[in-house]
mmCIF file of C-alpha atoms and ligand atoms in Angstrom:
data_model
loop_
_atom_site.group_PDB
_atom_site.id
_atom_site.type_symbol
_atom_site.label_atom_id
_atom_site.label_comp_id
_atom_site.label_asym_id
_atom_site.label_seq_id
_atom_site.Cartn_x
_atom_site.Cartn_y
_atom_site.Cartn_z
ATOM 1 C CA MET A 5 47.353 47.731 -62.298
ATOM 2 C CA PRO A 6 49.518 46.514 -64.156
ATOM 3 C CA SER A 7 49.122 42.945 -65.347
ATOM 4 C CA LEU A 8 51.486 40.406 -64.382
ATOM 5 C CA SER A 9 53.048 37.160 -65.753
ATOM 6 C CA ARG A 10 52.380 33.777 -64.090
ATOM 7 C CA ARG A 11 56.261 33.910 -63.803
ATOM 8 C CA THR A 12 55.837 36.969 -61.700
ATOM 9 C CA VAL A 13 54.700 37.628 -57.759
ATOM 10 C CA LEU A 14 53.493 40.784 -57.089
ATOM 11 C CA GLY A 15 55.917 43.462 -55.740
ATOM 12 C CA GLY A 16 55.332 47.448 -55.455
ATOM 13 C CA GLY A 17 53.859 47.379 -59.086
ATOM 14 C CA LEU A 18 57.108 46.452 -60.577
ATOM 15 C CA ALA A 19 56.896 42.859 -62.249
ATOM 16 C CA THR A 20 59.796 41.018 -60.712
ATOM 17 C CA PRO A 21 61.436 38.148 -61.784
ATOM 18 C CA LEU A 22 59.832 35.048 -59.779
ATOM 19 C CA ALA A 23 63.776 33.476 -59.699
ATOM 20 C CA ALA A 24 64.900 36.827 -57.364
ATOM 21 C CA LEU A 25 62.729 35.993 -55.145
ATOM 22 C CA ALA A 26 61.764 33.329 -52.776
ATOM 23 C CA PRO A 27 60.062 30.932 -54.579
ATOM 24 C CA LEU A 28 56.225 30.250 -54.708
ATOM 25 C CA ALA A 29 54.602 27.392 -52.463
ATOM 26 C CA ALA A 30 55.410 24.434 -54.482
ATOM 27 C CA PRO A 31 53.023 21.645 -54.823
ATOM 28 C CA ALA A 32 53.575 20.545 -51.453
ATOM 29 C CA ILE A 33 50.800 17.951 -50.602
ATOM 30 C CA ALA A 34 52.337 15.284 -48.561
ATOM 31 C CA GLN A 35 49.730 14.494 -45.826
ATOM 32 C CA GLY A 36 53.175 15.396 -43.412
ATOM 33 C CA THR A 37 53.320 18.628 -44.587
ATOM 34 C CA PRO A 38 51.746 21.802 -43.485
ATOM 35 C CA LEU A 39 49.486 23.719 -45.832
ATOM 36 C CA LYS A 40 49.860 27.086 -44.979
ATOM 37 C CA ILE A 41 46.808 29.475 -45.802
ATOM 38 C CA GLY A 42 47.421 33.528 -45.803
ATOM 39 C CA LEU A 43 44.697 35.460 -44.122
ATOM 40 C CA MET A 44 45.255 38.789 -45.276
ATOM 41 C CA LEU A 45 42.761 40.967 -43.625
ATOM 42 C CA PRO A 46 42.590 44.323 -41.406
ATOM 43 C CA PHE A 47 43.579 43.902 -37.821
ATOM 44 C CA SER A 48 43.946 47.808 -37.372
ATOM 45 C CA GLY A 49 42.028 51.168 -38.616
ATOM 46 C CA THR A 50 38.178 51.582 -39.261
ATOM 47 C CA TYR A 51 37.948 48.046 -40.508
ATOM 48 C CA ALA A 52 39.670 46.065 -37.746
ATOM 49 C CA ALA A 53 36.422 45.224 -36.214
ATOM 50 C CA LEU A 54 35.771 43.060 -39.024
ATOM 51 C CA GLY A 55 39.038 41.555 -39.546
ATOM 52 C CA GLU A 56 38.707 40.350 -36.398
ATOM 53 C CA SER A 57 35.243 38.552 -36.794
ATOM 54 C CA ILE A 58 36.709 36.783 -40.107
ATOM 55 C CA ALA A 59 39.771 35.679 -38.714
ATOM 56 C CA SER A 60 38.476 34.553 -35.325
ATOM 57 C CA ALA A 61 35.731 32.476 -37.293
ATOM 58 C CA PHE A 62 37.954 30.692 -39.974
ATOM 59 C CA ASP A 63 40.204 29.639 -37.237
ATOM 60 C CA MET A 64 37.329 28.255 -34.844
ATOM 61 C CA HIS A 65 35.931 26.377 -37.599
ATOM 62 C CA LEU A 66 38.819 25.227 -38.403
ATOM 63 C CA LYS A 67 39.817 23.910 -35.076
ATOM 64 C CA GLU A 68 36.458 21.698 -35.327
ATOM 65 C CA LEU A 69 37.832 20.112 -38.042
ATOM 66 C CA GLY A 70 40.523 19.321 -36.017
ATOM 67 C CA GLY A 71 43.031 21.380 -37.207
ATOM 68 C CA LYS A 72 42.930 20.021 -40.691
ATOM 69 C CA MET A 73 41.903 20.414 -44.404
ATOM 70 C CA GLY A 74 41.807 17.911 -47.029
ATOM 71 C CA GLY A 75 44.276 15.845 -44.492
ATOM 72 C CA ARG A 76 46.832 17.966 -43.847
ATOM 73 C CA VAL A 77 47.676 20.113 -40.372
ATOM 74 C CA VAL A 78 46.955 23.573 -41.696
ATOM 75 C CA GLU A 79 48.659 26.504 -40.504
ATOM 76 C CA LEU A 80 47.784 30.240 -40.064
ATOM 77 C CA VAL A 81 49.801 33.225 -41.640
ATOM 78 C CA ARG A 82 48.023 36.443 -40.614
ATOM 79 C CA VAL A 83 48.955 39.746 -42.423
ATOM 80 C CA ASP A 84 47.588 42.839 -41.134
ATOM 81 C CA ASP A 85 46.599 45.080 -44.688
ATOM 82 C CA GLU A 86 45.557 47.680 -42.400
ATOM 83 C CA SER A 87 42.755 48.810 -46.013
ATOM 84 C CA ASP A 88 45.593 50.161 -47.396
ATOM 85 C CA PRO A 89 45.689 49.584 -51.236
ATOM 86 C CA ALA A 90 48.740 51.294 -51.162
ATOM 87 C CA LYS A 91 50.584 48.230 -49.241
ATOM 88 C CA ALA A 92 48.782 45.271 -50.755
ATOM 89 C CA PRO A 93 50.939 44.201 -53.431
ATOM 90 C CA SER A 94 53.567 43.935 -50.956
ATOM 91 C CA ASN A 95 51.597 41.862 -48.358
ATOM 92 C CA VAL A 96 50.815 39.674 -51.274
ATOM 93 C CA ASN A 97 53.873 38.817 -52.227
ATOM 94 C CA GLY A 98 55.193 38.199 -48.403
ATOM 95 C CA LEU A 99 52.363 35.654 -48.162
ATOM 96 C CA LEU A 100 54.109 34.023 -51.567
ATOM 97 C CA GLY A 101 57.193 34.429 -51.846
ATOM 98 C CA ARG A 102 58.327 34.769 -48.231
ATOM 99 C CA ASP A 103 55.448 32.804 -45.952
ATOM 100 C CA LYS A 104 55.089 30.152 -49.062
ATOM 101 C CA VAL A 105 51.514 29.871 -48.414
ATOM 102 C CA GLU A 106 49.602 27.538 -50.841
ATOM 103 C CA ALA A 107 45.751 29.103 -50.531
ATOM 104 C CA LEU A 108 44.860 32.784 -49.715
ATOM 105 C CA VAL A 109 42.297 34.419 -47.816
ATOM 106 C CA GLY A 110 41.679 38.106 -48.029
ATOM 107 C CA THR A 111 39.847 40.117 -47.351
ATOM 108 C CA VAL A 112 37.598 43.570 -46.016
ATOM 109 C CA HIS A 113 38.472 46.274 -48.678
ATOM 110 C CA SER A 114 37.496 46.619 -51.867
ATOM 111 C CA GLY A 115 40.357 48.799 -53.019
ATOM 112 C CA VAL A 116 43.040 45.970 -50.905
ATOM 113 C CA VAL A 117 41.413 42.674 -52.773
ATOM 114 C CA MET A 118 42.186 43.634 -56.541
ATOM 115 C CA ALA A 119 45.967 42.743 -55.580
ATOM 116 C CA LEU A 120 45.135 39.045 -53.863
ATOM 117 C CA VAL A 121 42.684 38.806 -56.797
ATOM 118 C CA GLN A 122 45.078 39.358 -59.625
ATOM 119 C CA ALA A 123 47.992 37.060 -57.580
ATOM 120 C CA SER A 124 44.997 34.110 -57.456
ATOM 121 C CA ARG A 125 44.703 34.581 -61.172
ATOM 122 C CA GLU A 126 47.858 34.917 -62.383
ATOM 123 C CA GLN A 127 49.436 31.987 -60.273
ATOM 124 C CA GLU A 128 46.457 29.868 -60.098
ATOM 125 C CA ILE A 129 46.502 29.958 -56.211
ATOM 126 C CA PRO A 130 42.897 28.969 -54.540
ATOM 127 C CA LEU A 131 41.346 32.521 -53.328
ATOM 128 C CA ILE A 132 38.424 32.912 -50.918
ATOM 129 C CA ILE A 133 37.188 36.156 -50.752
ATOM 130 C CA PRO A 134 35.139 36.715 -46.835
ATOM 131 C CA ASN A 135 33.957 40.267 -47.276
ATOM 132 C CA ALA A 136 35.741 42.341 -50.010
ATOM 133 C CA GLY A 137 32.424 43.148 -52.209
ATOM 134 C CA ASN A 138 34.261 44.200 -55.810
ATOM 135 C CA VAL A 139 32.071 43.313 -58.194
ATOM 136 C CA ALA A 140 34.844 42.478 -60.327
ATOM 137 C CA ALA A 141 36.269 39.633 -58.146
ATOM 138 C CA THR A 142 32.876 37.729 -59.917
ATOM 139 C CA ARG A 143 32.438 39.091 -62.672
ATOM 140 C CA GLU A 144 35.165 40.630 -65.442
ATOM 141 C CA LEU A 145 37.865 39.539 -63.645
ATOM 142 C CA CYS A 146 36.576 35.665 -62.413
ATOM 143 C CA ALA A 147 38.763 32.918 -62.197
ATOM 144 C CA PRO A 148 38.494 29.286 -61.775
ATOM 145 C CA SER A 149 40.696 30.057 -58.635
ATOM 146 C CA VAL A 150 38.564 33.019 -57.243
ATOM 147 C CA PHE A 151 35.722 32.638 -54.738
ATOM 148 C CA ARG A 152 33.686 34.733 -52.458
ATOM 149 C CA SER A 153 32.266 33.334 -49.149
ATOM 150 C CA SER A 154 30.466 37.431 -49.171
ATOM 151 C CA PHE A 155 28.936 39.238 -51.118
ATOM 152 C CA SER A 156 28.797 41.183 -54.340
ATOM 153 C CA ASN A 157 28.464 45.345 -53.178
ATOM 154 C CA TRP A 158 26.035 45.624 -55.595
ATOM 155 C CA GLN A 159 23.210 42.679 -54.017
ATOM 156 C CA PRO A 160 22.498 44.030 -50.504
ATOM 157 C CA ALA A 161 21.475 47.358 -51.822
ATOM 158 C CA TYR A 162 19.977 46.701 -54.521
ATOM 159 C CA GLY A 163 17.253 44.994 -51.886
ATOM 160 C CA MET A 164 17.361 48.053 -49.944
ATOM 161 C CA GLY A 165 16.637 50.226 -53.395
ATOM 162 C CA ARG A 166 13.913 47.305 -53.850
ATOM 163 C CA ALA A 167 12.296 47.187 -50.484
ATOM 164 C CA LEU A 168 12.425 51.129 -49.986
ATOM 165 C CA ALA A 169 10.136 51.772 -54.061
ATOM 166 C CA ALA A 170 8.252 48.598 -52.412
ATOM 167 C CA LYS A 171 7.136 51.150 -49.452
ATOM 168 C CA GLY A 172 6.278 53.673 -51.720
ATOM 169 C CA VAL A 173 9.278 55.892 -51.708
ATOM 170 C CA LYS A 174 9.812 57.644 -55.249
ATOM 171 C CA LYS A 175 13.368 59.721 -54.702
ATOM 172 C CA ALA A 176 16.153 58.865 -52.791
ATOM 173 C CA ALA A 177 19.811 59.944 -52.018
ATOM 174 C CA TRP A 178 22.368 57.978 -51.205
ATOM 175 C CA VAL A 179 25.395 58.844 -48.754
ATOM 176 C CA THR A 180 29.078 57.074 -48.857
ATOM 177 C CA TRP A 181 32.889 56.647 -49.412
ATOM 178 C CA ASN A 182 33.812 57.605 -52.226
ATOM 179 C CA TYR A 183 35.580 53.913 -53.299
ATOM 180 C CA ALA A 184 34.602 51.159 -55.031
ATOM 181 C CA ALA A 185 32.469 49.830 -52.480
ATOM 182 C CA GLY A 186 30.313 53.045 -52.055
ATOM 183 C CA ILE A 187 30.181 53.454 -55.507
ATOM 184 C CA GLU A 188 28.994 49.883 -56.756
ATOM 185 C CA SER A 189 26.451 50.010 -53.914
ATOM 186 C CA GLY A 190 25.066 52.655 -54.718
ATOM 187 C CA ASP A 191 24.954 51.121 -58.211
ATOM 188 C CA GLY A 192 22.986 48.620 -56.761
ATOM 189 C CA PHE A 193 21.031 50.630 -54.755
ATOM 190 C CA ARG A 194 19.593 52.553 -57.548
ATOM 191 C CA ASP A 195 18.930 48.982 -59.921
ATOM 192 C CA GLY A 196 16.489 48.488 -56.650
ATOM 193 C CA LEU A 197 15.138 51.256 -56.457
ATOM 194 C CA GLN A 198 14.543 51.241 -60.862
ATOM 195 C CA SER A 199 12.871 48.106 -60.354
ATOM 196 C CA GLY A 200 9.768 49.480 -58.469
ATOM 197 C CA GLY A 201 9.646 52.939 -60.235
ATOM 198 C CA ALA A 202 11.431 54.666 -57.936
ATOM 199 C CA GLU A 203 15.045 57.197 -58.600
ATOM 200 C CA LEU A 204 18.050 57.699 -57.340
ATOM 201 C CA THR A 205 18.669 61.322 -57.810
ATOM 202 C CA LYS A 206 21.621 62.337 -56.187
ATOM 203 C CA VAL A 207 25.147 60.673 -54.229
ATOM 204 C CA LEU A 208 27.451 62.290 -51.878
ATOM 205 C CA THR A 209 30.953 61.386 -51.251
ATOM 206 C CA LEU A 210 33.396 61.692 -48.927
ATOM 207 C CA PRO A 211 37.112 59.640 -49.193
ATOM 208 C CA PHE A 212 37.731 56.405 -47.454
ATOM 209 C CA PRO A 213 38.078 56.407 -44.101
ATOM 210 C CA GLU A 214 36.884 60.459 -43.659
ATOM 211 C CA THR A 215 34.345 60.791 -40.915
ATOM 212 C CA ASN A 216 33.786 63.913 -41.476
ATOM 213 C CA PHE A 217 30.104 63.956 -42.657
ATOM 214 C CA GLN A 218 28.832 67.241 -41.904
ATOM 215 C CA PRO A 219 28.989 68.639 -45.436
ATOM 216 C CA LEU A 220 26.964 66.287 -46.763
ATOM 217 C CA LEU A 221 24.395 66.383 -44.101
ATOM 218 C CA ALA A 222 23.969 69.865 -44.203
ATOM 219 C CA GLN A 223 22.851 68.650 -48.275
ATOM 220 C CA LEU A 224 20.047 66.562 -47.482
ATOM 221 C CA PRO A 225 17.112 68.352 -46.055
ATOM 222 C CA GLY A 226 17.243 70.883 -49.561
ATOM 223 C CA LEU A 227 17.522 67.818 -52.328
ATOM 224 C CA GLY A 228 13.975 66.892 -52.289
ATOM 225 C CA ILE A 229 13.886 63.299 -51.782
ATOM 226 C CA ASP A 230 11.969 61.028 -49.425
ATOM 227 C CA ALA A 231 14.872 59.023 -48.427
ATOM 228 C CA VAL A 232 18.370 58.414 -47.561
ATOM 229 C CA GLY A 233 20.301 55.561 -48.013
ATOM 230 C CA ALA A 234 24.508 54.687 -46.800
ATOM 231 C CA PHE A 235 27.564 52.373 -47.314
ATOM 232 C CA PHE A 236 29.567 52.997 -43.991
ATOM 233 C CA ALA A 237 30.831 50.104 -42.149
ATOM 234 C CA GLY A 238 32.930 49.344 -39.161
ATOM 235 C CA GLY A 239 34.175 53.117 -37.514
ATOM 236 C CA GLY A 240 32.973 55.004 -39.949
ATOM 237 C CA ALA A 241 29.779 53.281 -39.399
ATOM 238 C CA ILE A 242 28.859 54.446 -36.098
ATOM 239 C CA GLN A 243 30.034 57.759 -36.620
ATOM 240 C CA PHE A 244 27.732 58.421 -39.005
ATOM 241 C CA VAL A 245 24.943 56.809 -37.670
ATOM 242 C CA LYS A 246 25.860 59.138 -34.664
ATOM 243 C CA ASP A 247 25.670 62.289 -36.665
ATOM 244 C CA TYR A 248 22.780 61.380 -38.537
ATOM 245 C CA ALA A 249 20.298 61.330 -35.638
ATOM 246 C CA ALA A 250 22.750 64.295 -33.786
ATOM 247 C CA ALA A 251 21.973 66.303 -36.501
ATOM 248 C CA GLY A 252 18.129 66.082 -35.865
ATOM 249 C CA LEU A 253 17.705 64.394 -39.861
ATOM 250 C CA ARG A 254 15.895 61.263 -38.434
ATOM 251 C CA ASP A 255 12.284 62.523 -38.357
ATOM 252 C CA LYS A 256 12.428 64.599 -41.585
ATOM 253 C CA LEU A 257 14.659 62.131 -43.991
ATOM 254 C CA PRO A 258 14.415 58.582 -42.499
ATOM 255 C CA LEU A 259 17.771 56.884 -43.069
ATOM 256 C CA TYR A 260 18.350 52.743 -44.706
ATOM 257 C CA GLY A 261 21.465 51.059 -46.443
ATOM 258 C CA SER A 262 23.382 48.170 -47.072
ATOM 259 C CA GLY A 263 23.541 45.990 -43.525
ATOM 260 C CA PHE A 264 26.703 47.020 -43.198
ATOM 261 C CA LEU A 265 25.852 50.448 -41.761
ATOM 262 C CA THR A 266 24.777 49.154 -38.498
ATOM 263 C CA GLU A 267 26.246 45.497 -38.731
ATOM 264 C CA GLY A 268 28.270 44.580 -35.181
ATOM 265 C CA VAL A 269 28.232 48.445 -34.509
ATOM 266 C CA LEU A 270 24.545 48.670 -32.513
ATOM 267 C CA LYS A 271 26.186 48.953 -28.835
ATOM 268 C CA PRO A 272 28.287 52.336 -29.460
ATOM 269 C CA GLN A 273 26.001 53.618 -31.694
ATOM 270 C CA GLY A 274 23.294 53.706 -29.290
ATOM 271 C CA ALA A 275 19.418 55.274 -29.665
ATOM 272 C CA ALA A 276 21.092 56.678 -32.974
ATOM 273 C CA ALA A 277 20.275 53.142 -34.644
ATOM 274 C CA GLU A 278 17.333 52.568 -33.288
ATOM 275 C CA GLY A 279 14.388 51.266 -35.795
ATOM 276 C CA LEU A 280 17.232 52.154 -38.409
ATOM 277 C CA GLN A 281 16.353 49.424 -40.975
ATOM 278 C CA THR A 282 18.879 47.904 -43.578
ATOM 279 C CA ALA A 283 19.069 45.385 -46.206
ATOM 280 C CA LEU A 284 21.293 42.059 -45.277
ATOM 281 C CA HIS A 285 22.407 38.642 -46.200
ATOM 282 C CA TYR A 286 22.305 37.693 -42.203
ATOM 283 C CA GLY A 287 20.419 39.375 -39.379
ATOM 284 C CA ASP A 288 19.595 38.600 -35.929
ATOM 285 C CA GLY A 289 17.531 35.863 -34.849
ATOM 286 C CA LEU A 290 17.450 33.766 -37.913
ATOM 287 C CA ASN A 291 15.450 30.209 -36.938
ATOM 288 C CA ASN A 292 17.740 27.932 -38.714
ATOM 289 C CA PRO A 293 20.057 24.685 -37.609
ATOM 290 C CA ARG A 294 23.479 25.670 -38.575
ATOM 291 C CA ASN A 295 22.490 29.308 -37.172
ATOM 292 C CA LEU A 296 21.154 28.061 -33.973
ATOM 293 C CA GLN A 297 24.101 25.832 -33.533
ATOM 294 C CA PHE A 298 27.127 28.728 -34.705
ATOM 295 C CA ARG A 299 26.377 31.700 -32.442
ATOM 296 C CA PRO A 300 26.780 29.908 -28.846
ATOM 297 C CA ALA A 301 29.798 27.946 -30.383
ATOM 298 C CA TYR A 302 31.585 31.688 -31.637
ATOM 299 C CA LYS A 303 30.094 33.514 -28.796
ATOM 300 C CA SER A 304 32.204 30.992 -26.181
ATOM 301 C CA PHE A 305 34.702 30.503 -28.390
ATOM 302 C CA THR A 306 35.837 34.522 -29.003
ATOM 303 C CA GLY A 307 33.257 36.053 -26.166
ATOM 304 C CA ARG A 308 31.552 38.137 -28.851
ATOM 305 C CA GLU A 309 28.308 38.345 -30.171
ATOM 306 C CA ALA A 310 28.277 36.527 -34.182
ATOM 307 C CA ASP A 311 27.872 38.898 -36.677
ATOM 308 C CA VAL A 312 27.617 38.775 -40.625
ATOM 309 C CA TYR A 313 31.658 39.318 -40.790
ATOM 310 C CA ALA A 314 32.045 35.891 -38.639
ATOM 311 C CA VAL A 315 29.596 33.946 -40.984
ATOM 312 C CA GLN A 316 31.536 34.648 -44.090
ATOM 313 C CA GLY A 317 34.979 34.209 -42.263
ATOM 314 C CA TYR A 318 33.032 30.829 -41.273
ATOM 315 C CA ASP A 319 31.702 30.236 -44.730
ATOM 316 C CA ALA A 320 35.641 31.183 -46.354
ATOM 317 C CA ALA A 321 36.477 27.975 -43.960
ATOM 318 C CA GLN A 322 33.232 25.946 -44.767
ATOM 319 C CA MET A 323 34.326 26.388 -49.243
ATOM 320 C CA MET A 324 38.417 26.009 -48.104
ATOM 321 C CA ALA A 325 37.704 22.837 -46.678
ATOM 322 C CA LEU A 326 35.870 21.596 -49.330
ATOM 323 C CA GLY A 327 38.087 22.994 -51.947
ATOM 324 C CA LEU A 328 40.974 20.706 -50.057
ATOM 325 C CA ALA A 329 39.352 17.614 -49.615
ATOM 326 C CA GLY A 330 37.941 17.427 -52.735
ATOM 327 C CA THR A 331 41.845 17.743 -54.333
ATOM 328 C CA LYS A 332 43.110 15.613 -51.171
ATOM 329 C CA GLY A 333 45.076 18.839 -49.957
ATOM 330 C CA ASN A 334 46.233 19.646 -53.042
ATOM 331 C CA ALA A 335 45.213 23.546 -53.662
ATOM 332 C CA GLY A 336 47.555 23.551 -56.635
ATOM 333 C CA ALA A 337 44.808 21.599 -58.791
ATOM 334 C CA VAL A 338 42.544 24.714 -59.208
ATOM 335 C CA LYS A 339 39.882 22.841 -61.383
ATOM 336 C CA ASP A 340 39.132 19.905 -58.901
ATOM 337 C CA PHE A 341 38.958 22.359 -56.114
ATOM 338 C CA ALA A 342 36.299 24.494 -58.013
ATOM 339 C CA ALA A 343 34.441 21.836 -58.475
ATOM 340 C CA ALA A 344 34.105 20.429 -55.119
ATOM 341 C CA ILE A 345 32.889 23.630 -53.841
ATOM 342 C CA LEU A 346 30.549 24.036 -56.666
ATOM 343 C CA ALA A 347 29.751 20.264 -56.453
ATOM 344 C CA ASN A 348 27.797 21.273 -52.493
ATOM 345 C CA LYS A 349 25.429 24.039 -50.870
ATOM 346 C CA ILE A 350 27.324 26.106 -48.416
ATOM 347 C CA ASP A 351 25.932 24.937 -44.747
ATOM 348 C CA SER A 352 25.946 28.988 -44.087
ATOM 349 C CA PRO A 353 24.424 30.660 -40.369
ATOM 350 C CA ARG A 354 22.638 32.652 -43.036
ATOM 351 C CA GLY A 355 20.523 29.735 -44.872
ATOM 352 C CA ALA A 356 22.243 26.709 -47.488
ATOM 353 C CA PHE A 357 23.472 28.955 -50.287
ATOM 354 C CA THR A 358 25.339 27.816 -53.580
ATOM 355 C CA LEU A 359 27.660 29.879 -55.647
ATOM 356 C CA SER A 360 26.802 31.467 -58.997
ATOM 357 C CA PRO A 361 28.931 30.292 -62.077
ATOM 358 C CA SER A 362 30.612 33.571 -61.192
ATOM 359 C CA HIS A 363 31.699 31.929 -57.930
ATOM 360 C CA ASN A 364 29.232 34.659 -56.064
ATOM 361 C CA PRO A 365 26.313 33.660 -53.517
ATOM 362 C CA VAL A 366 23.457 33.435 -54.660
ATOM 363 C CA GLN A 367 21.449 34.520 -51.452
ATOM 364 C CA THR A 368 18.530 35.944 -49.562
ATOM 365 C CA ILE A 369 18.893 39.634 -48.835
ATOM 366 C CA TYR A 370 17.013 40.139 -45.425
ATOM 367 C CA LEU A 371 15.262 42.984 -44.831
ATOM 368 C CA ARG A 372 16.233 43.877 -40.766
ATOM 369 C CA GLU A 373 15.189 45.981 -37.916
ATOM 370 C CA ALA A 374 17.806 47.616 -35.443
ATOM 371 C CA ARG A 375 16.014 47.043 -31.851
ATOM 372 C CA ASN A 376 17.275 46.908 -28.198
ATOM 373 C CA GLY A 377 21.160 46.074 -30.054
ATOM 374 C CA GLU A 378 19.593 43.337 -32.384
ATOM 375 C CA ASN A 379 19.531 43.707 -36.410
ATOM 376 C CA ARG A 380 15.910 41.878 -36.356
ATOM 377 C CA VAL A 381 15.247 40.125 -39.413
ATOM 378 C CA ILE A 382 11.496 41.814 -40.159
ATOM 379 C CA GLY A 383 11.395 40.406 -44.158
ATOM 380 C CA ALA A 384 12.946 39.486 -47.040
ATOM 381 C CA ALA A 385 14.122 42.820 -49.547
ATOM 382 C CA ALA A 386 15.260 40.291 -51.910
ATOM 383 C CA GLU A 387 15.121 36.505 -52.518
ATOM 384 C CA GLY A 388 17.852 33.964 -53.732
ATOM 385 C CA LEU A 389 19.750 36.800 -55.000
ATOM 386 C CA ALA A 390 22.460 36.396 -57.461
ATOM 387 C CA ASP A 391 25.069 38.985 -58.894
ATOM 388 C CA PRO A 392 24.458 39.954 -62.826
ATOM 389 C CA GLY A 393 28.439 38.295 -62.755
ATOM 390 C CA THR A 394 28.360 40.925 -66.273
ATOM 391 C CA GLY A 395 31.694 40.114 -68.448
ATOM 392 C CA CYS A 396 32.445 36.843 -66.598
ATOM 393 C CA LYS A 397 33.936 34.801 -68.747
ATOM 394 C CA MET A 398 35.253 31.671 -66.645
ATOM 395 C CA THR A 399 37.613 29.926 -68.254
HETATM 396 C C1 LIG B 24 34.480 46.683 -48.921
HETATM 397 O O1 LIG B 24 35.524 47.105 -48.560
HETATM 398 O O2 LIG B 24 33.534 45.806 -49.833
HETATM 399 C C2 LIG B 24 33.374 46.682 -47.797
HETATM 400 C C3 LIG B 24 33.984 46.747 -46.249
HETATM 401 C C4 LIG B 24 33.229 47.236 -45.399
HETATM 402 C C5 LIG B 24 32.036 46.143 -45.399
HETATM 403 C C6 LIG B 24 31.603 45.594 -47.018
HETATM 404 C C7 LIG B 24 31.945 46.133 -47.747
#
């Protein structure tokens, strides 16, 4: 992605002079002026349900705060990014130039998030990433204005690999979509396996968001492996888990994964998911006061059960509120915004967490088992796990 100067906004890959477009949000910090926050998320396509969960939980916390953050009334501006990286620059440009948002929240897809990271870095506008795990955002592209309320792609898969090695698995394969989330979680799976003396011997991929899994499934029995790990999410995860079971592979090669494989999708997966073990920074039945308050509140707000995406959206709102409280509503005061977030533990339904120096959650990765429509926590795959943060130079 080309680098943009601070005097440009994102637009179709061309650096457009700032003066030619609607001006970026001025530091409108007068307490009477509404503060616009851009919510750029997928509301259509394979990740639509994930985007809806994040947006609903963000909105729920905003309502808990009486509609204000940092003393200012907040107006949310939603954009459907369709999980399409090609449309991301113009979507970001619209939020900044046309809608004049002062802070950004987004997104789900690891490719799409890069346009948000780039805008946040270059225009020093706060960005809270409520899902996308692209490791670069909190490694080499880390920045004072960029924060994650979710995970790095490496974290949950590292936990899964580590738990499998501890179970005695020696060789495993990774099956996934061929984009940053799938590939980087494969790296985490490999590192986790290796930490316990096991090996990742094969990575099988198909393009995002395709769901023709049969050619990949057909290769698995011939690979000489003890287990299979996978990263899929949303609609793709429903299909993969069903196809894996229908191919008769469950008894021959146990299936594991980053917890997205079964998160928020157990109902449509049905019996095909029963007993699957996955690793994630959230699970059903976590017995902490925040989770016990959050789950029924989310259910009554949305009519849906909470999942990890809702938790990440809720925590993005908590982090935004902390940052804005620390700057009395001036989102442009990025250093103070960051200091206010970093000085706090985030009281999350997953369990309280802090941010690493590169602004990624340091968090426990739980081992879960799918039973009767729930991802029940059965142990810890990795406690207090930080992403390595390699290459992050916070200026
Ligand atoms: C990602 O693209 O980073 C992602 C998407 C869905 C679930 C988890 C990660």
